[in-house]
Amino acid sequence: MPTTEASEAASAIDRRSTAPMYDQLRQLILDGISRDGLQPGDPLPGEHRLCEQYGISRTVVRQALAQLEHEGVVERIKGKGTFVAPPRTSESLVHTLVGLFDEVQRRGGHVRSDVLRHEVIDADAEVAAALELEPESPVVILTRLRHVDGQAWSLSTTWMPLDVGAPTLDADLRDSSLYALLADSGVVATHGVRSAEATVATREQAALLGVSAGSALLRLRSVSRDESGRPIEFFVAYHRGDRSRFEFRLGTDNSQGALVHVPAPREASA
């Protein structure tokens, strides 16, 4: 068993060490989370308490917490405190044809959709070009506000040729997969092109996604095709910038990119 002196030394800042104090504090916090068996959502000591406990400046504390927040270990909520963060989950939405519903369900999460619009319209020039249709051809438009595990995450609009989208018009898409519904009708996406770019939220988008106008968003654009090469779906989706990021796994022969879903900060109990 370690002595009391050894235990205290192991839980103190070593000012003679070459390791920066903020990095030492970072490790001490990690050790404390593991030692105490803390779970996602459990509170951590505040900045003032950490300053007093370790005899360090607030600058050092903030550097350590910022690093842990960047690593996804903690989340800081203004006016509420610092908490153990939920684990981050990678969504393969950029480099595969997997849909949001199917990907989140596969990792045990839940997607709920508010269906804002679902009807037949005339295709404008952009939609017609993407789906390789004549301008003003009838298409089915589907606009959904997507919630991942109860938190707003993306606003997406999908356009489908009328014969592809018609079977969806009477379907309840609040808690089901569009891709699964299309597959039941014999329509399966086999390949396509998907891109991502940074943008900012309009007032309307911000109100729906629960962010401020001008906040960072990630815009995905995708055209999916069936085995014959025919376009069956065109969508544009806006993902909250504070809930999404890219991660890349690099190798000498191949690389993989993924869009990571960052869970929302935990709300403090009343």
Coordinates of N, CA, C and O in Angstrom, one line a residue, residues 67-145:
Q67 N -7.6 22.1 -22.6 CA -7.0 21.0 -23.3 C -8.0 19.7 -23.1 O -8.2 19.0 -24.1
L68 N -8.5 19.6 -21.9 CA -9.4 18.4 -21.7 C -10.7 18.6 -22.4 O -11.3 17.6 -22.9
E69 N -11.1 19.8 -22.6 CA -12.4 20.1 -23.4 C -12.1 19.7 -24.9 O -12.9 19.1 -25.5
H70 N -10.9 20.1 -25.4 CA -10.6 19.9 -26.7 C -10.5 18.3 -27.0 O -10.8 17.9 -28.1
E71 N -10.0 17.6 -26.0 CA -9.9 16.2 -26.1 C -11.2 15.4 -25.9 O -11.3 14.2 -26.1
G72 N -12.3 16.2 -25.5 CA -13.6 15.6 -25.4 C -13.8 14.9 -24.0 O -14.7 14.2 -23.8
V73 N -12.9 15.2 -23.0 CA -13.0 14.6 -21.7 C -14.0 15.4 -20.8 O -14.7 14.8 -20.0
V74 N -14.0 16.7 -20.9 CA -14.9 17.5 -20.1 C -15.7 18.5 -21.0 O -15.3 18.7 -22.1
E75 N -16.7 19.0 -20.4 CA -17.5 20.1 -21.0 C -17.7 21.2 -20.0 O -18.0 20.9 -18.9
R76 N -17.5 22.4 -20.4 CA -17.7 23.5 -19.6 C -18.9 24.3 -20.0 O -19.1 24.7 -21.2
I77 N -19.8 24.5 -19.1 CA -21.1 25.2 -19.3 C -21.1 26.5 -18.6 O -21.0 26.5 -17.3
K78 N -21.1 27.6 -19.3 CA -21.0 28.9 -18.7 C -22.1 29.1 -17.6 O -23.3 28.9 -17.9
G79 N -21.7 29.5 -16.5 CA -22.6 29.8 -15.4 C -23.0 28.6 -14.6 O -23.8 28.6 -13.6
K80 N -22.6 27.4 -15.1 CA -23.0 26.1 -14.4 C -21.9 25.3 -13.9 O -22.0 24.6 -12.9
G81 N -20.7 25.3 -14.6 CA -19.6 24.5 -14.1 C -19.0 23.6 -15.2 O -19.2 23.7 -16.4
T82 N -18.2 22.7 -14.7 CA -17.4 21.8 -15.5 C -17.9 20.4 -15.2 O -18.0 20.0 -14.0
F83 N -18.1 19.6 -16.3 CA -18.7 18.2 -16.1 C -17.9 17.2 -17.0 O -17.3 17.6 -18.0
V84 N -18.0 16.0 -16.5 CA -17.4 14.9 -17.4 C -18.3 14.8 -18.6 O -19.5 14.8 -18.6
A85 N -17.6 14.8 -19.8 CA -18.3 14.8 -21.1 C -18.8 13.4 -21.5 O -18.1 12.4 -21.2
P86 N -19.9 13.4 -22.2 CA -20.3 12.1 -22.8 C -19.3 11.7 -23.9 O -18.6 12.6 -24.4
P87 N -19.1 10.4 -24.2 CA -18.2 10.1 -25.3 C -18.6 10.6 -26.6 O -19.8 10.7 -26.9
R88 N -17.7 11.0 -27.4 CA -18.0 11.4 -28.8 C -18.1 10.2 -29.7 O -17.4 9.3 -29.6
T89 N -19.0 10.4 -30.7 CA -19.3 9.3 -31.6 C -19.1 9.7 -33.0 O -19.6 10.7 -33.4
S90 N -18.3 8.9 -33.8 CA -18.1 9.2 -35.2 C -19.3 8.8 -36.0 O -19.8 7.7 -35.9
E91 N -19.7 9.7 -36.9 CA -20.7 9.4 -37.9 C -20.1 9.4 -39.3 O -19.4 10.3 -39.7
S92 N -20.3 8.3 -40.0 CA -19.6 8.1 -41.3 C -20.5 8.8 -42.4 O -20.9 8.1 -43.3
L93 N -20.8 10.0 -42.2 CA -21.8 10.7 -43.1 C -21.1 11.3 -44.3 O -21.8 11.7 -45.3
V94 N -19.8 11.5 -44.2 CA -19.2 12.3 -45.3 C -18.7 11.3 -46.4 O -18.8 11.5 -47.6
H95 N -18.1 10.2 -46.0 CA -17.5 9.3 -46.9 C -18.2 8.0 -47.2 O -17.7 7.1 -47.9
T96 N -19.5 7.8 -46.7 CA -20.3 6.7 -47.1 C -21.7 7.1 -47.4 O -22.1 8.3 -47.2
L97 N -22.5 6.2 -47.9 CA -23.9 6.5 -48.2 C -24.8 6.1 -47.1 O -26.0 6.1 -47.2
V98 N -24.2 5.9 -45.9 CA -25.0 5.6 -44.7 C -25.8 6.9 -44.3 O -25.2 8.0 -44.3
G99 N -27.0 6.8 -44.0 CA -27.8 8.0 -43.5 C -27.6 8.2 -42.1 O -27.2 7.3 -41.3
L100 N -28.0 9.4 -41.6 CA -27.9 9.8 -40.2 C -28.7 8.8 -39.3 O -28.2 8.3 -38.3
F101 N -29.9 8.5 -39.7 CA -30.7 7.6 -38.9 C -30.1 6.3 -38.7 O -29.9 5.8 -37.6
D102 N -29.6 5.7 -39.8 CA -29.0 4.3 -39.7 C -27.7 4.3 -38.9 O -27.5 3.4 -38.2
E103 N -26.9 5.4 -39.1 CA -25.6 5.4 -38.4 C -25.8 5.6 -36.9 O -25.2 4.9 -36.1
V104 N -26.6 6.5 -36.5 CA -26.8 6.7 -35.1 C -27.5 5.5 -34.4 O -27.2 5.1 -33.3
Q105 N -28.5 4.9 -35.1 CA -29.1 3.7 -34.6 C -28.1 2.6 -34.4 O -28.2 1.9 -33.4
R106 N -27.2 2.5 -35.3 CA -26.2 1.4 -35.2 C -25.3 1.5 -34.0 O -24.9 0.5 -33.4
R107 N -25.1 2.8 -33.5 CA -24.2 2.9 -32.3 C -25.1 3.0 -31.1 O -24.6 3.4 -30.0
G108 N -26.4 2.8 -31.2 CA -27.3 2.7 -30.0 C -27.9 4.0 -29.7 O -28.6 4.1 -28.6
G109 N -27.8 5.0 -30.5 CA -28.5 6.3 -30.3 C -29.8 6.4 -30.9 O -30.3 5.4 -31.4
H110 N -30.4 7.6 -30.9 CA -31.8 7.7 -31.4 C -31.8 9.0 -32.2 O -31.3 10.1 -31.7
V111 N -32.5 9.0 -33.3 CA -32.7 10.1 -34.2 C -34.2 10.4 -34.2 O -35.0 9.5 -34.5
R112 N -34.6 11.6 -33.9 CA -36.0 12.0 -34.1 C -36.0 13.2 -35.1 O -35.2 14.0 -35.1
S113 N -37.0 13.2 -36.0 CA -37.1 14.2 -37.0 C -38.4 15.0 -36.9 O -39.5 14.4 -36.8
D114 N -38.3 16.3 -36.9 CA -39.5 17.1 -37.1 C -39.6 17.4 -38.6 O -38.7 18.0 -39.2
V115 N -40.7 16.8 -39.2 CA -40.9 17.0 -40.6 C -41.5 18.3 -40.9 O -42.7 18.6 -40.5
L116 N -40.8 19.2 -41.5 CA -41.2 20.6 -41.7 C -41.9 20.8 -43.0 O -42.7 21.7 -43.2
R117 N -41.5 20.0 -44.0 CA -42.2 20.1 -45.3 C -42.0 18.7 -46.0 O -41.0 18.1 -46.0
H118 N -43.1 18.3 -46.7 CA -43.1 17.0 -47.4 C -44.2 17.0 -48.4 O -45.4 16.8 -48.1
E119 N -43.8 17.4 -49.6 CA -44.8 17.6 -50.7 C -44.2 17.5 -52.0 O -43.0 17.4 -52.2
V120 N -45.0 17.6 -53.1 CA -44.5 17.7 -54.5 C -44.4 19.1 -54.9 O -45.4 19.9 -54.7
I121 N -43.3 19.4 -55.5 CA -43.1 20.8 -56.0 C -42.4 20.7 -57.4 O -42.1 19.6 -57.9
D122 N -42.3 21.8 -58.1 CA -41.6 21.9 -59.4 C -40.1 22.1 -59.1 O -39.8 23.0 -58.3
A123 N -39.2 21.4 -59.7 CA -37.8 21.5 -59.4 C -37.3 22.8 -60.0 O -37.6 23.2 -61.1
D124 N -36.5 23.5 -59.2 CA -35.8 24.7 -59.7 C -34.6 24.3 -60.5 O -34.3 23.1 -60.6
A125 N -33.8 25.2 -61.0 CA -32.7 24.9 -61.8 C -31.6 24.0 -61.1 O -31.1 23.1 -61.7
E126 N -31.3 24.4 -59.9 CA -30.3 23.7 -59.1 C -30.7 22.2 -58.9 O -29.9 21.3 -59.1
V127 N -31.9 22.0 -58.4 CA -32.4 20.7 -58.1 C -32.5 19.9 -59.4 O -32.1 18.7 -59.4
A128 N -33.0 20.5 -60.5 CA -33.2 19.8 -61.7 C -31.8 19.3 -62.3 O -31.7 18.2 -62.7
A129 N -30.8 20.2 -62.1 CA -29.5 19.8 -62.6 C -28.9 18.7 -61.8 O -28.3 17.7 -62.3
A130 N -29.1 18.7 -60.5 CA -28.5 17.7 -59.6 C -29.2 16.3 -59.9 O -28.5 15.3 -59.8
L131 N -30.5 16.3 -60.1 CA -31.2 15.1 -60.4 C -31.3 14.7 -61.9 O -31.9 13.7 -62.2
E132 N -30.7 15.5 -62.7 CA -30.6 15.3 -64.1 C -32.0 15.2 -64.7 O -32.4 14.3 -65.5
L133 N -32.9 16.2 -64.3 CA -34.2 16.3 -64.8 C -34.4 17.6 -65.6 O -33.6 18.5 -65.5
E134 N -35.5 17.7 -66.3 CA -35.8 19.0 -66.9 C -36.3 20.0 -65.9 O -36.9 19.6 -64.9
P135 N -35.9 21.3 -66.0 CA -36.4 22.3 -65.1 C -37.9 22.2 -64.9 O -38.6 22.0 -65.9
E136 N -38.4 22.4 -63.7 CA -39.8 22.4 -63.3 C -40.4 21.0 -63.4 O -41.7 20.9 -63.3
S137 N -39.6 20.0 -63.5 CA -40.1 18.6 -63.4 C -40.6 18.4 -61.9 O -40.1 19.0 -61.0
P138 N -41.7 17.6 -61.7 CA -42.2 17.4 -60.4 C -41.2 16.6 -59.6 O -40.6 15.6 -60.0
V139 N -40.9 17.0 -58.3 CA -40.1 16.3 -57.4 C -40.7 16.3 -56.0 O -41.5 17.2 -55.7
V140 N -40.3 15.4 -55.2 CA -40.7 15.3 -53.8 C -39.7 16.0 -53.0 O -38.5 15.7 -53.1
I141 N -40.1 17.0 -52.2 CA -39.2 17.7 -51.3 C -39.5 17.3 -49.8 O -40.7 17.1 -49.4
L142 N -38.5 17.0 -49.1 CA -38.6 16.6 -47.7 C -37.6 17.4 -46.9 O -36.4 17.3 -47.0
T143 N -38.1 18.3 -46.0 CA -37.3 19.1 -45.1 C -37.5 18.6 -43.6 O -38.6 18.5 -43.2
R144 N -36.4 18.3 -43.0 CA -36.5 17.7 -41.6 C -35.5 18.4 -40.7 O -34.3 18.7 -41.1
L145 N -35.9 18.7 -39.5 CA -35.0 19.1 -38.4 C -34.7 17.8 -37.6 O -35.6 17.2 -37.0

